[in-house]
Short mmCIF file of C-alpha atoms in Angstrom, two decimals:
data_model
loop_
_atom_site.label_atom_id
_atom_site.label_comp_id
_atom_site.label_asym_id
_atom_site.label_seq_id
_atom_site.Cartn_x
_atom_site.Cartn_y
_atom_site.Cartn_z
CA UNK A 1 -8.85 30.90 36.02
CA UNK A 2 -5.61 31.79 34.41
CA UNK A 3 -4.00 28.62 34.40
CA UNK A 4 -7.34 27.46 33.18
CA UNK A 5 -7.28 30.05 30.36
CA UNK A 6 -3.32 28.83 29.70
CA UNK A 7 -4.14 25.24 29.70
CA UNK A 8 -6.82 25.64 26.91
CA UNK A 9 -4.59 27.75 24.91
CA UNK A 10 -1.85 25.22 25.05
CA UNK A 11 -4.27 22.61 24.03
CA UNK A 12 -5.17 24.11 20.97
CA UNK A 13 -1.56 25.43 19.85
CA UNK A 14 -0.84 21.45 20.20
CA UNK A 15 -3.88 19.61 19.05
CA UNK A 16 -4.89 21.90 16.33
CA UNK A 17 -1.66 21.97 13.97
CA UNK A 18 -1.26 18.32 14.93
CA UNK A 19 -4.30 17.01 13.48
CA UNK A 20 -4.20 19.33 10.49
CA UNK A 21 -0.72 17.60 9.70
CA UNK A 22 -2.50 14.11 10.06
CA UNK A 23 -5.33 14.82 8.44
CA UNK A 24 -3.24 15.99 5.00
CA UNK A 25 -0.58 13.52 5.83
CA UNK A 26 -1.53 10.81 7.89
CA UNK A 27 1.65 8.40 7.63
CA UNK A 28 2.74 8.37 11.04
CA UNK A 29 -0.76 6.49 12.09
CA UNK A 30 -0.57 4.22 9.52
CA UNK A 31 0.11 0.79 9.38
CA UNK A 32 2.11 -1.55 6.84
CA UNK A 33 -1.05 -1.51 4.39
CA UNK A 34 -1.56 2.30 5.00
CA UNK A 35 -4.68 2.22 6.66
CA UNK A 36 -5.14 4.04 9.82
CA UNK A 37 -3.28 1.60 12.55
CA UNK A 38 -5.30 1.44 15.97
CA UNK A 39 -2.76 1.07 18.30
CA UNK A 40 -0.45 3.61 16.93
CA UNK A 41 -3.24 6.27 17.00
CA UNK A 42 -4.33 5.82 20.74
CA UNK A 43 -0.46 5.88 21.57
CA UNK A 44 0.01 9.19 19.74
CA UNK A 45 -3.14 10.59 21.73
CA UNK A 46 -2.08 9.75 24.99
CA UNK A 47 1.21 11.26 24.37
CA UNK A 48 -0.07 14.27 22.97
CA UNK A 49 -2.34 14.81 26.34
CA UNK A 50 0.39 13.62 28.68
CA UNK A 51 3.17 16.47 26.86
CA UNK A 52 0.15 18.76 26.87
CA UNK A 53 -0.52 18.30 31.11
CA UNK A 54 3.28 18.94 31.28
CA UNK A 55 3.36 22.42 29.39
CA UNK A 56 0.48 23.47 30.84
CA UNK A 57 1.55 22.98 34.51
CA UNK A 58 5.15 24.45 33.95
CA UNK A 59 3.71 26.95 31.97
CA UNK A 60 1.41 27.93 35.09
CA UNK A 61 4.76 26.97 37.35
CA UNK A 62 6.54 30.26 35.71
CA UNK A 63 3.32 32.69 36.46
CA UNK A 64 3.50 31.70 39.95
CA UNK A 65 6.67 33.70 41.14
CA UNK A 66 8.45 30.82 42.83
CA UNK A 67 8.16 27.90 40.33
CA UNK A 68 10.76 25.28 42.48
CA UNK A 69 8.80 25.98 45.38
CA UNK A 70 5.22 24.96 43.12
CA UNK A 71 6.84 21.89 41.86
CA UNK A 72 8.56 20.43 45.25
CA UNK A 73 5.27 20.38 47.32
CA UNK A 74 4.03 17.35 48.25
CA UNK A 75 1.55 16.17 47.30
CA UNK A 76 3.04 18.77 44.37
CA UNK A 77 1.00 19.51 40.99
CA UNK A 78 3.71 16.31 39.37
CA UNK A 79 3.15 13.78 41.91
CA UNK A 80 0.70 11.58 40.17
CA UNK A 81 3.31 11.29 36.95
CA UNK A 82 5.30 8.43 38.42
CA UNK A 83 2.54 6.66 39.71
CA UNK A 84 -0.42 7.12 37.55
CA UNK A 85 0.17 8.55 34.13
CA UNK A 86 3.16 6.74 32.99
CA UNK A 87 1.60 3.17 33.64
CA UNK A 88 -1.96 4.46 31.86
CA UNK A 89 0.77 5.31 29.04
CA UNK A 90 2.19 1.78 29.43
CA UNK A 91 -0.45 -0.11 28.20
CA UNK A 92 -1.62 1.13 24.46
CA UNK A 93 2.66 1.37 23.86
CA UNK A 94 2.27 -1.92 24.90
CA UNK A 95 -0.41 -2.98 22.44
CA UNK A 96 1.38 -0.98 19.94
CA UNK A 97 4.49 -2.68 20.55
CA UNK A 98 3.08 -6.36 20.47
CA UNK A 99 0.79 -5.77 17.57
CA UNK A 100 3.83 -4.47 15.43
CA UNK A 101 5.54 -7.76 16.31
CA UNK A 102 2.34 -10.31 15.42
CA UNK A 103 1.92 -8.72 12.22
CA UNK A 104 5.61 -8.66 11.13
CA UNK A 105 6.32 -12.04 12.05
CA UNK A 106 2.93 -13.65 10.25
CA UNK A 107 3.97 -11.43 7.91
CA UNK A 108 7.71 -12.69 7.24
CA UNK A 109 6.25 -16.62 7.67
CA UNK A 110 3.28 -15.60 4.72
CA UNK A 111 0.53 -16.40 7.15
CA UNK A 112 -0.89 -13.19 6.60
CA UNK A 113 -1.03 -10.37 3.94
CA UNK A 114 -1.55 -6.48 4.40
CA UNK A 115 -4.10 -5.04 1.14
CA UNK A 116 -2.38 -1.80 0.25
CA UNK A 117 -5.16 0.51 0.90
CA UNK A 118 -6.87 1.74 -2.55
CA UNK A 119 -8.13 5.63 -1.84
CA UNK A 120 -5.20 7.91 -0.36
CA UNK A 121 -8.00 9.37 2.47
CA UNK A 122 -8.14 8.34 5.69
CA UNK A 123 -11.68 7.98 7.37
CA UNK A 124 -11.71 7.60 11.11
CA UNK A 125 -13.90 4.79 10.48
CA UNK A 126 -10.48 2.36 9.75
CA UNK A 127 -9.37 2.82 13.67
CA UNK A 128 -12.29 0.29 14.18
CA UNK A 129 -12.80 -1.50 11.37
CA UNK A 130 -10.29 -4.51 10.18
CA UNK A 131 -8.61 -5.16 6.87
CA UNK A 132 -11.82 -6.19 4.87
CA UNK A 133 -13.49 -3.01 6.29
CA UNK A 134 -15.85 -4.46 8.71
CA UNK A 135 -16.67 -3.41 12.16
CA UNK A 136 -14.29 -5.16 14.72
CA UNK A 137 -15.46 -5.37 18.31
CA UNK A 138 -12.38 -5.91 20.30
CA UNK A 139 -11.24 -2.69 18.34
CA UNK A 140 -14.00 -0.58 19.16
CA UNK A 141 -14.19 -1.09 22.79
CA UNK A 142 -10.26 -0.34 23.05
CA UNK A 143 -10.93 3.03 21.25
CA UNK A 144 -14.01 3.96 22.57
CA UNK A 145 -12.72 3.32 26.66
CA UNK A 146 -9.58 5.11 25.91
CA UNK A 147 -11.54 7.79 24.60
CA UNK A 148 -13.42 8.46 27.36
CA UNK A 149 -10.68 8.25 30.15
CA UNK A 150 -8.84 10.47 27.44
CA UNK A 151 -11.97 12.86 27.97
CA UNK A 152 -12.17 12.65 31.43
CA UNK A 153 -8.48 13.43 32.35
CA UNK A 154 -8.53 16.56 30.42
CA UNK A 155 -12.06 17.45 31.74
CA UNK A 156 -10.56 17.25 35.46
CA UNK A 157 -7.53 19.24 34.58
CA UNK A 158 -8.97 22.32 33.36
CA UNK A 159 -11.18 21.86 36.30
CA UNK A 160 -8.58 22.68 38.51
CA UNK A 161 -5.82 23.35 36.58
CA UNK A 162 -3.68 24.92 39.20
CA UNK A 163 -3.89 21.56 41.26
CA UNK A 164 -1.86 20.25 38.41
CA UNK A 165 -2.32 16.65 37.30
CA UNK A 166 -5.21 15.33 38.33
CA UNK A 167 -5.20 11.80 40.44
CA UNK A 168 -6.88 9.43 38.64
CA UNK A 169 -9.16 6.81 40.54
CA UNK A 170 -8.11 3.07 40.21
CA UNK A 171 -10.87 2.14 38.22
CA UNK A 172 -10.06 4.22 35.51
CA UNK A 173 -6.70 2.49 34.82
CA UNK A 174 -8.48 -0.61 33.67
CA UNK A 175 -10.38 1.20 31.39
CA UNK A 176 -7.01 1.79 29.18
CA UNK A 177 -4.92 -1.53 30.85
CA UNK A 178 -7.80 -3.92 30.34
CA UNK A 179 -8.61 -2.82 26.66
CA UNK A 180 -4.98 -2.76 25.28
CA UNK A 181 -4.82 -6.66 26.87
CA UNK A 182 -7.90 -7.70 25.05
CA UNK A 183 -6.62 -5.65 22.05
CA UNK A 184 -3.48 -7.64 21.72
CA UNK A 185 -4.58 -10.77 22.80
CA UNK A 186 -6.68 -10.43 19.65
CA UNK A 187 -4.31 -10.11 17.38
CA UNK A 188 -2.34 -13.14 18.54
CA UNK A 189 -5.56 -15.58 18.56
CA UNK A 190 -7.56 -14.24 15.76
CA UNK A 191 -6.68 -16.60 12.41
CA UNK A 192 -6.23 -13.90 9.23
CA UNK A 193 -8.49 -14.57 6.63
CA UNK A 194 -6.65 -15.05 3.23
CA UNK A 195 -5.99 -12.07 1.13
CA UNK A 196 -5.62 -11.56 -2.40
CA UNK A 197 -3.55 -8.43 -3.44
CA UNK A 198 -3.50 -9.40 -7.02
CA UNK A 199 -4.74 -11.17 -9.84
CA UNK A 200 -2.50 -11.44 -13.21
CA UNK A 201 -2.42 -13.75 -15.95
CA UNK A 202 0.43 -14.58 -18.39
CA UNK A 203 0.73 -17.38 -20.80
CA UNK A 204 -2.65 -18.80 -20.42
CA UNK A 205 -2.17 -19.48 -16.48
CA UNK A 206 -3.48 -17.41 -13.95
CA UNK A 207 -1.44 -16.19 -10.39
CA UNK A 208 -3.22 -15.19 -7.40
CA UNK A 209 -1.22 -13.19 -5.04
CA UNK A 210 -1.39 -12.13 -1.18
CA UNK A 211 -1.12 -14.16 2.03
CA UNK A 212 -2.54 -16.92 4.44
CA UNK A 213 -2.58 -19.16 1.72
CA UNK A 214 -2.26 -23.26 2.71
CA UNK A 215 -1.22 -26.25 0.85
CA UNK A 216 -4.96 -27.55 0.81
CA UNK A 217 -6.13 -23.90 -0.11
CA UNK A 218 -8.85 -23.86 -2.39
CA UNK A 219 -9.51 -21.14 -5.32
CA UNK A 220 -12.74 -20.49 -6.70
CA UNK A 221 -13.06 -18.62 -10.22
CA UNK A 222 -16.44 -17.10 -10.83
CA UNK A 223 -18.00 -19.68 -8.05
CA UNK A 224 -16.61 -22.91 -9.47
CA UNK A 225 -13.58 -24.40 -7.58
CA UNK A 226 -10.69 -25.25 -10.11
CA UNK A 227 -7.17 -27.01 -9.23
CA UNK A 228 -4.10 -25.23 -8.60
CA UNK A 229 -0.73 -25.63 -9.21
CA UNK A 230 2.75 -25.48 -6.63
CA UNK A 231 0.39 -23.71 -4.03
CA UNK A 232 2.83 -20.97 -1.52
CA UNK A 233 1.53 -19.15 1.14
CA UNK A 234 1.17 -16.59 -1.12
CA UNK A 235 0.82 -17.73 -4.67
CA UNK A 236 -1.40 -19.68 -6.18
CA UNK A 237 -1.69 -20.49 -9.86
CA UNK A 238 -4.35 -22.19 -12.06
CA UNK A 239 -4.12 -23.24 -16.54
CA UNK A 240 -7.08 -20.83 -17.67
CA UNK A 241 -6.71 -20.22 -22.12
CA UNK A 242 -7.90 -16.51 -22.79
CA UNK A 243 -10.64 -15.26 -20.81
CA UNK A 244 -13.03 -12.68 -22.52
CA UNK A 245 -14.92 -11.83 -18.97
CA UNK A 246 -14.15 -10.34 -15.66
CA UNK A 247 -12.79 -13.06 -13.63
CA UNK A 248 -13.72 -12.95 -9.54
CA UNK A 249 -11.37 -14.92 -7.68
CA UNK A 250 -11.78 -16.37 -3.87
CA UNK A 251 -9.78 -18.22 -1.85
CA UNK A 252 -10.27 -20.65 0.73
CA UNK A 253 -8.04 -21.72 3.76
CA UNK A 254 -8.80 -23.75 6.81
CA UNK A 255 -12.62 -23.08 6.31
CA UNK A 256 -11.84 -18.96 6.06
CA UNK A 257 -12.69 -17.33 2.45
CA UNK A 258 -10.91 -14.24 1.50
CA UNK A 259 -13.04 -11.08 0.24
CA UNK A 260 -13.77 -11.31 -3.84
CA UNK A 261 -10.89 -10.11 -5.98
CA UNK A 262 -12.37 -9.39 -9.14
CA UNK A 263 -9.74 -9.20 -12.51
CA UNK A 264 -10.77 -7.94 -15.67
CA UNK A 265 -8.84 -9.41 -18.78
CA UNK A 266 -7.22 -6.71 -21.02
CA UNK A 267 -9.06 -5.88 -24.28
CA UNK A 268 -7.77 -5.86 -27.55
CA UNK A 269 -8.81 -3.92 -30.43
CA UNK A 270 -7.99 -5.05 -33.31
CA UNK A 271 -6.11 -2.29 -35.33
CA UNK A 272 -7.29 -0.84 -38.99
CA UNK A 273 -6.51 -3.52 -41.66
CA UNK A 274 -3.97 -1.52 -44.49
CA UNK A 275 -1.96 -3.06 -47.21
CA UNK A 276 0.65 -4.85 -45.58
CA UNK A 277 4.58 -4.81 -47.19
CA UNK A 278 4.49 -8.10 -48.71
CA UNK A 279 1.47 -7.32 -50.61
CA UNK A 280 2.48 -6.29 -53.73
CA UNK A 281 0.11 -3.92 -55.64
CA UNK A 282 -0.55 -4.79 -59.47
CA UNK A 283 1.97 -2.10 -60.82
CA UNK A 284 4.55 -3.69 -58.09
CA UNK A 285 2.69 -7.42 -59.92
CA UNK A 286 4.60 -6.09 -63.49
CA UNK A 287 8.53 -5.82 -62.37
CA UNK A 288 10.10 -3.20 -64.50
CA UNK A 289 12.12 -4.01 -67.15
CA UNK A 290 15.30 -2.15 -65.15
CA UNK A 291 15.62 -4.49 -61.93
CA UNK A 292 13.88 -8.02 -63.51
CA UNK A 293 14.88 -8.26 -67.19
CA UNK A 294 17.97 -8.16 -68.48
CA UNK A 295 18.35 -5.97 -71.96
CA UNK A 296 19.81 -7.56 -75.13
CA UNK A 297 23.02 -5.54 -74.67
CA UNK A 298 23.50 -7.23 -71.55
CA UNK A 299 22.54 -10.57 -72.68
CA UNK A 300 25.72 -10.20 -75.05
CA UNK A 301 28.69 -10.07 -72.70
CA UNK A 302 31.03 -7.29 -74.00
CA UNK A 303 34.41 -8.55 -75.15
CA UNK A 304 37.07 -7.73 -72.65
CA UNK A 305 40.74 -6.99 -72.87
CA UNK A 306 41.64 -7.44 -76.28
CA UNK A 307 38.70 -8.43 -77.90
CA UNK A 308 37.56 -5.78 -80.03
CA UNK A 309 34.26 -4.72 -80.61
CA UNK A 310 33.04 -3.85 -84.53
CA UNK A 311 33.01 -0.42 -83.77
CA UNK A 312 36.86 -0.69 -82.91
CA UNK A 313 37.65 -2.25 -86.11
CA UNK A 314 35.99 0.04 -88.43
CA UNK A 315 37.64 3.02 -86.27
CA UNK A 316 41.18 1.96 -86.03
CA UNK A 317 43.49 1.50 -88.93
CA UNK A 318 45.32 -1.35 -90.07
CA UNK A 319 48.20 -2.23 -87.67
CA UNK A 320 47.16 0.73 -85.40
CA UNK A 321 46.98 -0.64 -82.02
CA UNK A 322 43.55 -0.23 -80.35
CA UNK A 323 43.16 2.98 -77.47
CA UNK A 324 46.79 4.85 -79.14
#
């Protein structure tokens, strides 16, 4: 009963502060895209059960008195880790592994595109669901076995807790092996849909972005197919002169349509209309005498140097030089 007590105590010191940390920051389950990734999720439970088993039986190994003597029996409460829990660990690391690798490599050859995900929660609901959101199958039976051999090996340890790690029956092996094979093998045959990420236009043309786009892919704008230009396997562009309305754009590649991307043109409102600068206003019309016309005493150059002006004459005497 105490080990029983000990083991449940453990449990929640590790699962408790582990999921609240997920829950408000979920990025170590998450994928590329940063939706919740399925294989990484089921590989972080069964390693959080299998460190959990280990605590809990050392733990219980230290109340005993003679903790060597506990661990060295045979069959002792460790016996089964060699030969049963590390090869039911095997195989979602395994998926994990070989899912990382088919998605990074369609993703380098722009075969397939990752959506970033649009609302920064996290519902459960994305562990069985694919990129578009939908319900995948081969995804929900891997989480749903693992789930319940997850529930079963911690049911028969705090049965007999003491006994230390329980021995699992052959049968239950396939019901984590089996799944993580059909889980992979899914992700190597299944062809990805094409994926828009983004919808701009510049210039009067129009660029799709995202992935798993062909040379013979087709796009259709508002339900009415329309040529493209230079098609990549992730770009594809289309002439289309100032659009006033939203805009829903799908593609089409090898017979699989992408999920509507819908773009809605910028607005622009025109601004106030004021008297611009090179409107001149009536008073501005009438150019002041100042800056436009020249005055009569300009008109009539002055005399320079020595000419002398009348004034000078009458002023200065006879023979006087003019300025002594």
């Amino acid at each position: 009963m105490t080990a029983t007590l000990l083991a449940l105590a453990l449990l929640i010191a590790a699962v408790g502060p582990a999921a609240w940390r997920l829950r408000r920051s979920p990025a170590l389950i998450t994928g590329r895209d940063g939706r919740l990734s399925t294989s990484t999720a089921l590989a972080l439970a069964w390693t959080v059960i299998l460190v959990w088993l280990l605590l809990a039986v050392l733990a219980h190994a230290l109340t005993t008195g003679d903790s060597t003597r506990y661990l060295n029996a045979d069959p002792g409460p460790l016996s089964p880790l060699a030969t049963v829990y590390l090869p039911l660990l095997g195989g979602p690391y395994t998926a994990l592994i070989g899912a990382k690798a088919v998605v990074g490599i369609r993703l380098q050859h722009g075969t397939l595109a990752k959506p970033a995900a649009v609302s920064p929660h996290r519902p459960l609901r994305e562990l069985i669901a694919n990129d578009s959101g939908r319900t995948d199958l081969v995804d929900l039976q891997y989480v749903a076995l693992n789930t319940v051999t997850m529930l079963y090996v911690v049911a028969a340890f705090l049965a007999d807790a003491e006994a230390g790690l329980p021995d699992l029956p052959p049968q239950l092996w396939a019901l984590t092996g089996a799944p993580a094979g059909a889980y992979l093998l899914n992700k190597l045959a299944t062809r990805p849909n094409p994926v828009i990420t983004a919808v701009s236009l510049t210039n009067d043309t129009l660029t799709v972005r995202g992935g798993g786009f062909t040379p013979d892919a087709r796009l259709e704008l508002n339900g009415t197919p329309v040529p493209t230009t230079a098609p990549t396997p992730d770009t594809l562009t289309t002439p289309l002169p100032h659009p006033t309305h939203p805009i829903t754009a799908v593609v089409t590649s090898h017979g699989l349509r992408s999920d509507p991307y819908t773009h809605t043109p910028p607005t622009h409102t025109p601004a106030p209309h004021t008297p611009a600068e090179d409107e001149r206003t009536p008073a501005e019309d009438e150019l002041s005498p100042a800056e436009d016309e020249r005055t009569p005493a300009e008109d009539e150059l002055s005399p320079a140097g020595d000419e002398r002006t009348p004034a000078e004459d009458k002023l200065t005497p006879p023979g006087a030089r003019p300025g002594r």
